[in-house]
Amino acid sequence: MSRERLAGLLKAAFAVALAADLLALLAGSGTGHLVAKPLLMPLLAAYAAVRGAPRLLVVALAFGWGGDVFLLVDADWAFLVGMGSFAAGHVCYLLLFGRARTSPLLGACYAAALVTAVILLWPDLPADLRIPVAGYSLLLTATAYRASGLGPVAGAGGALFMLSDTLIATGVAAWPQLPAPDFWIMLTYGAAQYLLTAGVLTPSSAGRPLPTGPVAVPSPPGRPRS
């Protein structure tokens, strides 16, 4: 089987797994969600690897898988470990994006959004989660901003990642939620990771070309909270 065909099959499998997860959430099937959600990042990482992605991208997706799995456990310790795994993934993304040119105005908008979100959420977050959530939010915002340097595809992925995790944070803060909140979290999260992957694999001419193949990185340790 050619690499192109294998990549196409893996991308299709990711789309099917994401659709199955979203349908399970809409149907209220906890079992379907438990089965489908852990498949998402391994399939996307395999697709990226077959496409010759930088190793940092594959590692970032592996950390995303760790976060996905831990957030399936309904416990504060699992939430913190999952958030830490996602944070490690954001560090990988930031290293991968490097110093691609970005808009100062967009950076100011992201900074304003970060400060506003933290100020509004802070009083309603559990006391022991306030500092970790604020620190994670800073990393997440940096990822969203730096992703824009690769072009509109990766930029959209970064923005959706920020939206997805903001939805999670509002749930932790016990704010009123949209109907089927986990559906919207997974929809934006799945789209975010795919768009970031696509943006890295095919950066726009405005962004810095990214290397393909292995890149030396540390080995990793080990999404809606449902």
Coordinates of C-alpha atoms in Angstrom, one line a residue:
M1 CA 0.0 0.0 0.0
S2 CA 1.3 3.4 -0.9
R3 CA 2.0 6.0 1.8
E4 CA -0.6 8.3 0.2
R5 CA -3.3 5.7 0.3
L6 CA -2.4 4.8 3.9
A7 CA -2.5 8.4 4.9
G8 CA -5.9 8.8 3.3
L9 CA -7.2 5.8 5.2
L10 CA -5.9 7.0 8.5
K11 CA -7.4 10.5 7.9
A12 CA -10.8 8.9 7.1
A13 CA -10.5 6.7 10.2
F14 CA -9.9 9.8 12.3
A15 CA -13.0 11.4 10.8
V16 CA -15.1 8.3 11.4
A17 CA -13.9 8.1 15.0
L18 CA -14.7 11.7 15.6
A19 CA -18.1 11.4 14.1
A20 CA -18.8 8.3 16.2
D21 CA -17.7 10.2 19.4
L22 CA -19.9 13.2 18.6
L23 CA -22.9 10.9 17.8
A24 CA -22.3 9.0 21.1
L25 CA -22.3 12.3 23.0
L26 CA -25.5 13.4 21.4
A27 CA -27.1 10.0 22.1
G28 CA -25.9 10.1 25.7
S29 CA -23.9 6.9 25.2
G30 CA -21.1 6.9 27.7
T31 CA -19.7 3.6 26.4
G32 CA -19.5 5.0 22.9
H33 CA -17.6 8.0 24.1
L34 CA -15.2 5.9 26.2
V35 CA -14.4 3.8 23.1
A36 CA -14.2 6.5 20.5
K37 CA -12.5 9.3 22.3
P38 CA -9.2 7.5 23.0
L39 CA -8.9 6.5 19.3
L40 CA -8.8 10.1 18.0
M41 CA -5.2 11.3 18.7
P42 CA -3.5 7.9 17.9
L43 CA -5.2 7.9 14.5
L44 CA -4.3 11.6 13.8
A45 CA -0.7 11.0 15.0
A46 CA -0.4 8.0 12.7
Y47 CA -1.7 10.1 9.8
A48 CA 0.8 12.8 10.6
A49 CA 3.7 10.3 10.9
V50 CA 2.8 8.7 7.5
R51 CA 2.7 12.2 6.0
G52 CA 6.3 12.8 7.2
A53 CA 5.4 15.2 10.0
P54 CA 8.0 16.6 12.4
R55 CA 8.4 14.5 15.4
L56 CA 7.4 17.3 17.7
L57 CA 3.9 17.3 16.1
V58 CA 3.5 13.5 16.7
V59 CA 4.7 14.0 20.3
A60 CA 2.2 16.9 20.8
L61 CA -0.6 14.6 19.6
A62 CA 0.6 11.9 22.0
F63 CA 0.4 14.3 24.9
G64 CA -3.1 15.2 23.6
W65 CA -4.0 11.5 23.8
G66 CA -2.8 11.4 27.4
G67 CA -5.0 14.4 28.2
D68 CA -7.9 12.8 26.5
V69 CA -7.6 9.6 28.5
F70 CA -7.1 11.2 31.9
L71 CA -10.0 13.6 31.4
L72 CA -12.3 10.5 31.1
V73 CA -11.7 10.0 34.8
D74 CA -14.1 12.1 36.9
A75 CA -11.6 13.1 39.6
D76 CA -9.7 16.3 40.4
W77 CA -6.3 14.5 40.3
A78 CA -7.1 13.1 36.8
F79 CA -8.2 16.6 35.7
L80 CA -4.8 18.0 36.8
V81 CA -2.8 15.2 35.2
G82 CA -4.8 15.6 32.0
M83 CA -4.3 19.3 32.0
G84 CA -0.6 18.8 32.6
S85 CA -0.4 16.4 29.6
F86 CA -2.1 19.0 27.4
A87 CA 0.2 21.6 28.7
A88 CA 3.2 19.5 27.6
G89 CA 1.6 19.2 24.2
H90 CA 1.4 23.0 24.0
V91 CA 5.1 23.3 24.8
C92 CA 5.8 20.9 21.9
Y93 CA 3.6 23.1 19.6
L94 CA 5.4 26.2 20.7
L95 CA 8.8 24.7 20.0
L96 CA 7.5 23.5 16.6
F97 CA 6.1 26.9 15.6
G98 CA 9.3 28.6 16.5
R99 CA 9.5 32.3 15.4
A100 CA 7.1 32.2 12.5
R101 CA 5.9 35.8 11.8
T102 CA 2.7 36.7 13.7
S103 CA 0.5 39.8 13.9
P104 CA 1.1 42.1 17.0
L105 CA -2.5 43.2 16.8
L106 CA -3.7 39.5 16.9
G107 CA -1.3 39.0 19.9
A108 CA -2.9 41.9 21.7
C109 CA -6.4 40.5 21.1
Y110 CA -5.3 37.1 22.4
A111 CA -3.8 38.7 25.5
A112 CA -7.0 40.7 26.1
A113 CA -9.0 37.5 25.8
L114 CA -6.7 35.6 28.2
V115 CA -6.9 38.3 30.9
T116 CA -10.6 38.7 30.5
A117 CA -11.3 34.9 30.8
V118 CA -9.0 34.5 33.8
I119 CA -10.6 37.5 35.6
L120 CA -14.1 36.3 34.9
L121 CA -13.5 32.6 35.7
W122 CA -11.2 33.1 38.8
P123 CA -13.9 33.6 41.5
D124 CA -15.9 30.5 40.4
L125 CA -13.1 28.1 39.9
P126 CA -12.2 25.7 42.8
A127 CA -9.4 27.3 44.8
D128 CA -7.0 24.5 44.2
L129 CA -7.5 24.7 40.4
R130 CA -7.2 28.5 40.0
I131 CA -3.4 28.7 39.6
P132 CA -3.1 25.6 37.4
V133 CA -5.9 26.7 35.1
A134 CA -4.4 30.2 34.8
G135 CA -1.0 28.8 33.9
Y136 CA -2.4 26.4 31.4
S137 CA -4.5 29.2 29.9
L138 CA -1.3 31.2 29.3
L139 CA 0.3 28.3 27.4
L140 CA -2.9 27.6 25.5
T141 CA -3.1 31.3 24.4
A142 CA 0.5 31.3 23.4
T143 CA -0.1 28.2 21.2
A144 CA -3.2 29.8 19.6
Y145 CA -1.3 33.0 18.8
R146 CA 1.9 31.4 17.5
A147 CA -0.1 28.9 15.4
S148 CA -1.3 31.9 13.3
G149 CA 2.2 32.3 12.0
L150 CA 1.8 29.2 9.9
G151 CA -1.2 30.5 8.1
P152 CA -5.0 30.6 8.4
V153 CA -5.4 26.8 8.8
A154 CA -3.2 26.4 11.8
G155 CA -4.4 29.8 13.1
A156 CA -8.0 28.5 13.0
G157 CA -6.9 25.4 14.8
G158 CA -5.3 27.4 17.6
A159 CA -8.4 29.5 18.0
L160 CA -10.6 26.5 18.2
F161 CA -8.4 24.8 20.7
M162 CA -8.7 27.9 22.9
L163 CA -12.5 27.9 22.5
S164 CA -12.7 24.2 23.4
D165 CA -10.7 24.5 26.6
T166 CA -12.6 27.7 27.5
L167 CA -15.8 25.7 27.3
I168 CA -14.2 23.1 29.6
A169 CA -13.2 25.8 32.1
T170 CA -16.7 27.3 32.2
G171 CA -18.0 23.8 33.1
V172 CA -15.4 23.5 35.9
A173 CA -16.5 26.9 37.1
A174 CA -20.1 25.7 37.1
W175 CA -21.3 28.4 34.7
P176 CA -24.5 27.8 32.6
Q177 CA -23.7 25.5 29.7
L178 CA -24.9 25.0 26.1
P179 CA -27.1 22.1 25.5
A180 CA -25.0 18.9 25.1
P181 CA -21.8 20.7 26.3
D182 CA -19.5 17.8 25.7
F183 CA -20.5 17.6 22.1
W184 CA -19.4 21.2 21.5
I185 CA -16.2 20.6 23.4
M186 CA -15.2 17.6 21.3
L187 CA -16.3 19.1 18.1
T188 CA -14.1 22.2 18.6
Y189 CA -11.2 20.1 20.0
G190 CA -11.2 17.5 17.3
A191 CA -11.3 20.2 14.6
A192 CA -8.6 22.1 16.4
Q193 CA -6.1 19.2 16.5
Y194 CA -6.8 18.3 12.9
L195 CA -6.4 21.9 11.7
L196 CA -3.2 22.3 13.7
T197 CA -1.9 19.1 12.1
A198 CA -2.9 20.2 8.6
G199 CA -1.4 23.6 9.1
V200 CA 1.9 22.1 10.2
L201 CA 2.0 19.6 7.3
T202 CA 1.1 22.3 4.7
P203 CA 2.1 25.7 6.1
S204 CA 1.2 28.7 4.0
S205 CA 3.8 30.6 2.1
A206 CA 3.4 33.4 4.6
G207 CA 4.6 31.2 7.4
R208 CA 8.0 29.7 8.1
P209 CA 8.5 26.3 6.3
L210 CA 8.6 23.5 8.9
P211 CA 11.1 20.6 8.7
T212 CA 9.8 17.2 8.1
G213 CA 11.0 13.9 9.6
P214 CA 12.5 13.4 13.1
V215 CA 13.3 16.3 15.3
A216 CA 15.1 15.7 18.6
V217 CA 12.7 16.1 21.5
P218 CA 12.4 14.7 25.0
S219 CA 10.3 11.6 25.4
P220 CA 6.7 12.2 26.7
P221 CA 5.4 10.9 30.0
G222 CA 2.1 9.8 30.0
R223 CA -10.8 16.2 26.7
P224 CA -14.1 16.9 27.7
R225 CA -14.0 16.0 31.4
S226 CA -16.6 13.3 31.1

